[in-house]
Amino acid sequence: MGRYILKRLLSAIPVLLGITVIVFLIMAMIPGDPATAILGSYATPENVAKLNRDLGLDKPLVQRYFIWLGNMLTGDFGRSFSLNRPALDEIVERFSATLVLAGTSFVLCSLLGILAGVVSAARQYGLADKAITFVVLIGISVPSFFLGMMMILLFAVNLRWLPVSGMYAIYGGGDLPDLLRHLAMPALALAAVATGVIARLSRSAMLEVLRQDYIRTARAKGVPERRVLMGHALRAAMVSIIPVLGIQAGFVLSGAVYIELVFQWPGVGRMLVDAILKRDIILVQGGVVFVAACYVLFNIAVDVAQSLLDPRIKT
Amino acid sequence: MSAFLRLLFRNRLAALGAVVLGAILLLVLAIPLLPLPDPDVIATADRFQPPFSEGHLLGTDHLGRDLLSRLLYGTRLSLAVGVVAALIAASIGSAIGIIAGYFGGRIDNIIMRGVDMLMAFPYILLALAIVAALGPGLLNALIAVAAVNIPFFARNIRGITAGLAQREFIDAARLAGLGHTRIILQELFPNVLPVIVIAMSTTVGWMILETAGLSFLGLGSQPPQADLGSMLGEARAALISAPHTSFVPGVMIFLIVMSVNLLGDGIRDALDPRLKSGALSRPLPMTQVRRRGDVPPATDDLLAIQHLETQFHVGKRIYRAVNRVSLAVKPGECLGVIGESGSGKSVTALSVMGLVSSPPGVITGGAVRLEGEDLLGAKYETLRAKRGEKVAYIFQDPLATLHPLYKVGHQLAEAIQVHHKPSDREARARALDLLKSVRMPNAESRLDNYPHEMSGGMRQRVGIAMALANDPEVIIADEPTTALDVTVQAQILALLDDLRRERGLAIVFITHDFGVVAQLCDSVAVMYAGRIVEQGPTDTVLNAPAHPYTKRLIACVPELGGGQRELAAIPGLPPVVDNLPEGCAFAPRCDKARDECRRGDIPLDGQAPRAVRCLFPEEPVT
Ligand code: SF4
C-alpha cells in the first residue's frame, strides 16, 4: 500500500507541473504590457519596475516560467498588490475557510446521495423511488446560487432560524455552534447539485449490481435482504460510485465560488473573484495553482480509497 | 429516426422538457413581435414595482426597468451565449479528439496528456484564470466556458474515433490512396457527428449555467447589457426588500436547465437499448408467486416440485419457461435434470428457493414442498431461513457467483453466520474445515484469498464448500462443472458423490451432459421447451431411451464422461417458449413426426418411475 501511494504521488508530479504551465500560459495571454496589466490601478512607476524585477518580466518566456516555478517551490507566491501582503498567506487563510464549507458539503452530498440512491434502487418504482427521483431532478436543475438566495429568504429572513451570511457572528461568535449555524445553509445549498448527481449514479450502480450473479448467491445462502443491499450490493456499487465522488468534489469546489459570494463566506473563491475584478493577477495565479494542486492530491486520496476497496486493482 | 423520436416522447418527462424548452425558445424568437418596452430604459421613479403592476407584468428592477422585457432579452442572450460556447467547445474539442484518435501513437499521447492536465482542474478555476487574463466581459466569459469544456469533447470523441480508425473502411480508404484530410472529412467525420451532437445536447445546459454563473459573479456581461446571470447578480443586493427581482431570472435559469436536462435524459434513455427491454430492473428478494388453480397435496418426498409453472412476463409477452414440471427426491438420492440451454432446467432449479429474478419471473402455479411444507406460499423470512440451511445451491461459473470484493473465508463464514451465531473465530475455523472437506490445497492460506486470485477449479470447490456450510438436506447443483476442464470436472463429481454417500444428501443435478448424469445420478428427467419429455432410472433411460429427443441427446455423447458434449449435433434449435406450437414441441426437429404430433396436448405417460411424452416412442414404456 505504501508503495502504491508513493507511486501515485510520483505520477502526480507531471500533472502538477502541467498545471503550472497551463496557468502560466494563460497568464501570458494578457494583452499589452504585462506589468501594467497586472498592476492595473496600482501601476506606479516604482511598482512596475519592482514587478518587472521580481518576475523577470523583461526576460524570455521560458526563463520567466522557471523563475516563477522556483519561487513557488520555495513558498514564495509573490505579493498581492491589492492586499499588500504575501499571496500565499492570504491564499492559505482563505482556502481553509473554503475547506470548511466545501468539505462539509462534500461529506453531506456523499452521504445523502448514496443513501438516496440505495433507497431508490431498493424501492425501484415505489413511492420512495419516485419521490427521490423527483427531488433529485429539481436538485440538479436549480443553480446553486439561486438556491442559496432562496434559502436566505426562507430560513434567514422569514423564519429567522439561521444567520443571513458570514462565517461567524460579528459579536460574540467564533465558537463551534456559531460556525455550524452559519455553515448550515451554504453547505446545503452547495451540496444540492452534487447530491442529486451522486444519488442518480448510486441508484443505477445499485441496480446494475443487484442483477449480478453474486447477489443471487448471497440470497441463496440466506443472507437477509437488508444485508444483501447494504453489504454485498453497496460494497460492489461503491467501486463505480467512488470515482464519481472524486469528480463531484471538483464540482463542489467550483460551486463554492458562487456560494461564497451569496453567503459572504470568506473563502478562496470570493478571494479569486475579488482579485480578478481588482486585476490582482499575482493573487489569481497563485490561488489557482494552489487550489488545483490540492485537488490533484485529493484525487490521489480517492484512488487510494478505491484500491483499498477493490482488491482487483493492482497496487 | 422516427422510432427514436417516438421512444423519446413516450418518456413523458422528456416530452415535458421539450415543451418547456420549446415555449421558452418561441418567446425569445418572438421578441421583435412583442410590444415590449426597451429593457434598458431607466425610470428610477418606478423602481421595484411589484409584479402585475400597471404596464409591468413582472414588475421593475432597482433602476425601474421593465423586468419582463429584461427577462426575455436576458434569456435570449444567455441561450445564445450558452449555445455558441457549446458550438465552439464541440468544434475545437472534436477536432482535437479526431486528430488524436485518428493518428494515434505519439500525437495521441501528447494531446491526451494535455487534455488530462486540463481535466485535473476543478473547471471553474480554469475559467477564472482565463477571465483573469482576458479581463471581465461576456465575450471573455464565453471563451472561458468554451475552453474549459474542450477537454470533455476531446476525450469523448477521441475514444470513438480511435475505435473507428481500426475499422476496415478506413483501411480501405487508406489503401485507395486517400489523403488524411479526405479520410477524416469524408469517412470519419460523418460517423462521429452523431456522437458530437449527443455530447452537445448533454452539455449545453451546463454551459448556459456556467456562463450565467460567471455573469452572476460579475465577470461576464457588464451593464447595461444583461444576461440571466447578471440580472440575478444585480438583484442580489435587493434580495430581501424586493425578492421578485431575484425570483424572475432565477426561475428562468432553473426552467431552462431543467428542460434541457429532461430532454438530455430522454435522449440518452432512448438511445440506451438496455432500458428499452426493462432489463435494468432490480430483482426482488424472492420470486413473485401468483398461483392460479389448486395447490397439489403434500407427499412424503424430501423435496417435491409439483406441477411447477414459472413464467417470464416481459411487456406483453409471456415466456413459459417451466410448464407443469414435477420432480421429487428422497434423502441420499441424486436426480439428474438434463436439457439444452433454454429448456427450463435452470429456472426449475431456481424456482425452488424463489431465486428466479423477478421481475420478470413469476411463479404462476404448482407447489414446491420441502418435507411436505409448501415453500411457494411461504413468507420471505421463512424462505430465507431455509435458504442455505436446508436447501443449498452450487452455481455454474464461480467467478461470477462469488462476491469479487470479499475474501473467500469471509464468504464461507458468512454462510454460517446468517443462520447460526458462532463467534468470528469459530466461523473461521469452520470455514477452514469446509475448505479441507472439499480437498482444497493449502486451505489455510486460501481463506484470505479473493476469488480472482484462485483457479476455476478452486473457486468451484469454494462454491461447494459454501453449499455444505450448514449441512443442508438438499443440494441443487446448477451445471457446476461446465466451466471446468475434464480432469477437474471428474474430481468435483467424485467429491459430490462422496458427500452424498457420507452425509445422505439429496442432490438435484442440472446439466446438459449425459456423461455426467451416468456417473452420478440414480434417476434422470429430460426437459425440452419447459416440460419434462422423459423420465426414469438412469440405466433404463440410457440403455433404452423412449423419446426421440433423448435418443438423440445420448447419441451426441460419443463416449460417456468424456469427449465432446455439445448438443449441436441435433439439427434445428430449441423453440422459443413464448409462442409454442400446438402439440409436441419437438415436432419441427423430429424425423418421426406425423400430423397427429401437431395436435392437442401430448401427456407424460407411462408406468412409474418411467414416463415419456411422445405418441410414437422409440421403446414401449409400459
Ligand atoms: S410426439 Fe411425435 S413429434 Fe413428438 S417426439 Fe414423439 S414422434 Fe416426435
Coordinates of C-alpha atoms and ligand atoms in Angstrom, one line a residue, chain B residues 546-549 583-594 596-598 602 612-618, ligand 1:
Chain B
A546 CA -38.0 -43.8 -25.3
H547 CA -38.3 -40.2 -26.6
P548 CA -36.7 -39.4 -29.9
Y549 CA -35.1 -36.3 -28.3
G583 CA -48.9 -30.5 -29.9
C584 CA -45.3 -31.8 -29.5
A585 CA -42.7 -29.0 -29.1
F586 CA -40.1 -31.3 -30.6
A587 CA -42.0 -32.0 -33.8
P588 CA -40.1 -29.5 -36.0
R589 CA -36.9 -31.3 -35.3
C590 CA -38.2 -34.9 -35.1
D591 CA -38.0 -37.2 -38.0
K592 CA -40.8 -39.4 -36.7
A593 CA -43.2 -36.5 -36.6
R594 CA -46.6 -37.1 -38.1
E596 CA -51.1 -36.3 -35.0
C597 CA -48.0 -34.9 -33.3
R598 CA -49.0 -31.4 -34.1
I602 CA -49.5 -34.9 -25.5
V612 CA -42.4 -40.4 -21.8
R613 CA -44.2 -37.6 -23.6
C614 CA -44.4 -39.0 -27.1
L615 CA -47.0 -40.5 -29.4
F616 CA -44.6 -42.8 -31.1
P617 CA -41.9 -43.6 -28.6
E618 CA -38.8 -45.5 -29.6
Ligands
SF4_1 S1 -44.7 -36.9 -30.4 FE1 -44.3 -37.1 -32.5 S2 -43.1 -35.4 -32.9 FE2 -43.1 -35.5 -30.8 S3 -41.3 -36.7 -30.3 FE3 -42.9 -38.2 -30.5 S4 -42.9 -38.8 -32.5 FE4 -41.6 -37.0 -32.5

